[in-house]
Steps between C-alpha positions, in 0.01 A plus 500: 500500500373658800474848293264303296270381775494830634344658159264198497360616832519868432276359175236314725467789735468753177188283372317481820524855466391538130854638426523300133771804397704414786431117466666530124802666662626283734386179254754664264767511750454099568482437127807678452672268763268161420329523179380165558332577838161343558309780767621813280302379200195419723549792620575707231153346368326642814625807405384535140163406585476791753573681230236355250806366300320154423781457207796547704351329779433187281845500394619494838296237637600291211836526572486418848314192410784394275754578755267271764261295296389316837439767681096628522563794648628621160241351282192596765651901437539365103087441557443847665595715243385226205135517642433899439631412119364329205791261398264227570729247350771634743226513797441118438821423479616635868209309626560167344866550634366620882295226528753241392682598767251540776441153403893377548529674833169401620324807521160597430376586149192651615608896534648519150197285356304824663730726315430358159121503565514858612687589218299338264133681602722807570556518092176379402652157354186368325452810284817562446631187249915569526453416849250248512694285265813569630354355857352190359800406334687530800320239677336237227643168511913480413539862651779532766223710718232246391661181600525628844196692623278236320124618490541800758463698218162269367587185332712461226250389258303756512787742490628344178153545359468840568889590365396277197157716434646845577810438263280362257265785537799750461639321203137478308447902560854610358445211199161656413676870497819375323274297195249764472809738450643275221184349344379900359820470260379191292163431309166401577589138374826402672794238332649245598849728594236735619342252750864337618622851562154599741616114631864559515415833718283300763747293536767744582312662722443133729798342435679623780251483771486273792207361371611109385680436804173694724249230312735181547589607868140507562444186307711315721361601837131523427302212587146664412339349207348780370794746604721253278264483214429896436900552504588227312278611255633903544866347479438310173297788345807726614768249302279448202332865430772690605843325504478296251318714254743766557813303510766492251614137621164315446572119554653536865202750614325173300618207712461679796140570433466106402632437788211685743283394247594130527445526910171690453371254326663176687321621812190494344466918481190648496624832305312485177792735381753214537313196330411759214854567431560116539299388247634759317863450510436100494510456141460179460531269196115472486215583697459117630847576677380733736504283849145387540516580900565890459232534242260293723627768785500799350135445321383423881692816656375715244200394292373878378837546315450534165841257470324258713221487249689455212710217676185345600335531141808355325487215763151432427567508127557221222871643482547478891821283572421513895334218643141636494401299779725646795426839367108473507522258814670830675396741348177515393325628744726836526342554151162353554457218300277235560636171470301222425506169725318190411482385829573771788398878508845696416351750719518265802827270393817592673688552191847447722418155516385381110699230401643474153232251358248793599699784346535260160164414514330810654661770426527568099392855489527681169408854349370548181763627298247864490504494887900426477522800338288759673660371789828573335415853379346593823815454678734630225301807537673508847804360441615627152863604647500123595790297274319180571190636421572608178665127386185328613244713299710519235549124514120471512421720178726276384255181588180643438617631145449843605764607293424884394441569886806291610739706257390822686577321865855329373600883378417628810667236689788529303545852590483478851734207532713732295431796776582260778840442344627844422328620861661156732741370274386148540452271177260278541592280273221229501228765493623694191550128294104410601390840389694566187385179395125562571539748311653306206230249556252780437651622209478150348135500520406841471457684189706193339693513265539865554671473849742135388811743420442630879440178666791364293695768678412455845528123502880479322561802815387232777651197303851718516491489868330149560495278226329274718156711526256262350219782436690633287586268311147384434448825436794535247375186341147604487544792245781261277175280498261817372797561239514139371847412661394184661856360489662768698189490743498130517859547602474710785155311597683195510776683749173587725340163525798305590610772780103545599311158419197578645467848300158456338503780305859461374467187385155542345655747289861268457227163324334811301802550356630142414131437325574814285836358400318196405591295796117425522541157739709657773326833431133357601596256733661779742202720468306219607726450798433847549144459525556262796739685706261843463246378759428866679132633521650891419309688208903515343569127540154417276625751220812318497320177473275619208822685347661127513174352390443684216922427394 
């Protein structure tokens, strides 16, 4: 042992006089009698980098640290020789481990804090991206080095921004290289393979990055509004455009974006992004089930939106199932309309604080059904990628008889509900029924009888899936009436009126029947009954009445 402790001296006197040869030498000789010993790696380290060996002397110092993983002395040399390299994940790494155990034995942090910031202007760090991002995810929030220098280094929300803008940045550059690369092999006009593969190539280009786990780290330690609100928004837009477009297993990428989605909107989000995609995904059974309190919202947070027109239109319209009065009551004046008060200047009332009698007898607003639908078209015209958008106008042609114009809008509507499915793989199921059977509806009215044979079509389709869809029914029965089958119509009428009593139009059509199958009594009695229940002031409920009058 003591020939061992002599070489380790003959070592330390060799290095203070820049000897590294002779260093080496007597290093071997301990090595070959303690292979294990601490000093002749550190100092065989020493050594190496006298000799510009920053490999070797890497090597060394790592093995000294594993031998002695307490010790600084080993790691601060470690740190030395990592500082003049560019392993920067290796640089980070010593640090993190240096300053973990200043901190255990109680020693100041601030030298090797020095070191890092030296080293980082030394190479330039903002300009040089491998670097930059390599230091901010060292010490963003749930790092080893981050949890314990806190914001020395700036705080940790703004580091996590700039990691999450500078990967994203990266990401976006090398995606616009990699598609332009692939897109010259297809066509002008691209399919729907075409499209998934461009998707599928995104995708595989983000899948693995740290962004997900950047945007919900920063998520959960921001406590700016508007911080929260722009990367919300850039973390939804990042699951929806490019995960799940791209991704092969749809209805997990799916839920999670419902789930965000669900938040966004819970909170009240201001991201027009988010309550697009909302209303979008919604699909509910009709347009009256849309909650009453996020139209109301979103037609105050965003008023110019061309979906925020059409939502207010198809409120203000004879086939509006909202109640008109809380929508007009609140938002009115975001669209500027003037409404009327017998007694007190809407200008001046505090419209928080109208009772219900008021809003019932103050408040009936209505559009023309011409003023319904400029309104309508103006905002399609901004909003034609809308799903909701499309059901209401279609739904409206539908109203106003506007049948040639409403064929062109269900076709379209089709197809990009059709798009949306093939691109996101989500079915929404209540959306595709509505339209397919506007479009039926249509077909029963225009160019008749040409187009029975496809409206016959579309509503046995719908009836396959829901026998319970009463539109179609009617609609069913409509044509049997047109082709004289007023038993079969009457039969399915009858199924209507007893599921959906108050159906005017069903059973208008049902006591039309029985008085051409000679039940003339029954026949005209209902249609009177009729008459009495079909009280509305709408241009559609007086042709019914005449239609009913003239039976």
């Amino acid at each position: 042992m003591s020939s061992v402790k002599q070489y380790l001296k003959s070592a330390k006197r060799s290095i203070e006089a820049n000897e590294p040869e002779d260093v080496l030498e007597y290093v071997e000789e301990v090595l070959s009698l303690d292979n294990k010993n601490y000093f002749a790696y550190i100092f065989q380290g020493k050594a190496y980098q006298l000799l510009n060996d920053l490999p070797k002397a890497l090597e060394s110092f790592r093995i000294a640290t594993e031998i002695e993983p307490e010790n600084l002395l080993g790691w601060k040399g470690y740190l030395q020789v990592a500082k003049v390299g560019t392993d920067y994940k290796l640089f980070f790494h010593i640090v993190a481990v240096i300053v973990r155990l200043q901190i255990d034995q109680g020693i100041s942090t601030g030298e090797v804090l020095k070191d890092v910031n030296n080293y980082l202007h030394l190479n330039n760090y903002k300009s040089n991206d491998e670097l930059y991002e390599e230091y901010l995810s060292s010490i963003i929030p749930g790092s080893e080095l981050g949890q314990m220098v806190g914001s020395s280094f700036g705080q940790p929300e703004s580091n996590l921004i700039s990691l999450i803008e500078l990967i994203s940045r990266k990401l976006k550059d090398f995606n616009t290289k990699a598609l332009a690369k692939e897109r010259v092999k297809y066509g002008r006009i691209l399919s729907a393979d075409q499209k998934f593969q461009l998707n599928n190539l995104t995708y595989n280009i983000y899948k693995d990055s740290k962004l997900e786990s950047l945007y919900t780290e920063l998520l959960n330690i921001s406590n700016d509004e508007e911080t929260r609100l722009k990367y919300q928004e850039e973390f939804l837009k990042y699951k929806y455009d490019i995960i799940l477009k791209g991704s092969n297993n749809k209805q997990k990428v799916i839920s999670e974006v419902k789930d965000i989605l669900e938040g966004m909107i819970l909170i009240r989000s201001k991201s027009l992004y988010a309550w697009t995609l909302y209303f979008d995904w919604l699909d509910p059974k009709t347009i009256g089930d849309v909650p009453i309190e996020n139209v109301i919202f979103f037609l105050n947070s965003f008023p110019n939106e061309g979906l925020a027109q059409i939502l207010f239109a198809y409120a203000m319209s004879d086939i509006s199932q909202f109640d008109r009065a809380k929508i007009v009551k609140v938002a009115s004046r975001a669209f500027q309309l003037k409404v009327q008060d017998s007694e007190t200047d809407s200008e001046n009332a505090d419209t928080s604080e109208v009772s219900n009698n008021d809003e019932e007898k103050n408040l009936e607003f209505n559009l023309l059904p011409d003023q319904v639908l400029t309104l309508m078209l103006e905002g399609y015209s901004k909003s034609k990628t809308s799903v909701i958008s499309n059901r209401i106008i279609c739904g409206y042609y539908i109203h106003i008889r506007e049948y040639g114009a409403g064929s062109l809008k269900c076709h379209d509507s089709i197809r990009l509900l059709a798009d949306i499915q093939r691109t996101i793989g989500i079915d929404l199921e209540n959306t595709k029924e509505d339209l397919l059977c506007s479009l039926a509806i249509i077909y029963t009215y225009y160019e008749a009888p040409k187009n029975f044979p496809r409206a016959l079509q579309l509503y046995d389709r719908i009836l396959e899936t829901n026998k319970d869809n009463a539109k179609a029914k009617l609609g069913k029965a409509l044509i049997l009436i047109e082709k004289n089958d007023f038993e079969t119509a009457k039969t399915i009428l009858h199924q209507v009126t007893t599921e959906y009593p108050d159906y005017t139009e069903a059973l208008s059509e049902y006591y039309w029947c029985l008085i051409k199958l000679d039940d003339f009594q029954k026949g005209r009695l209902g249609l009177e009954s009729v008459l009495q229940s079909n009280q509305g002031s709408s241009m559609n409920d007086a042709d019914s009445r005449a239609v009913v009058h003239w039976r």
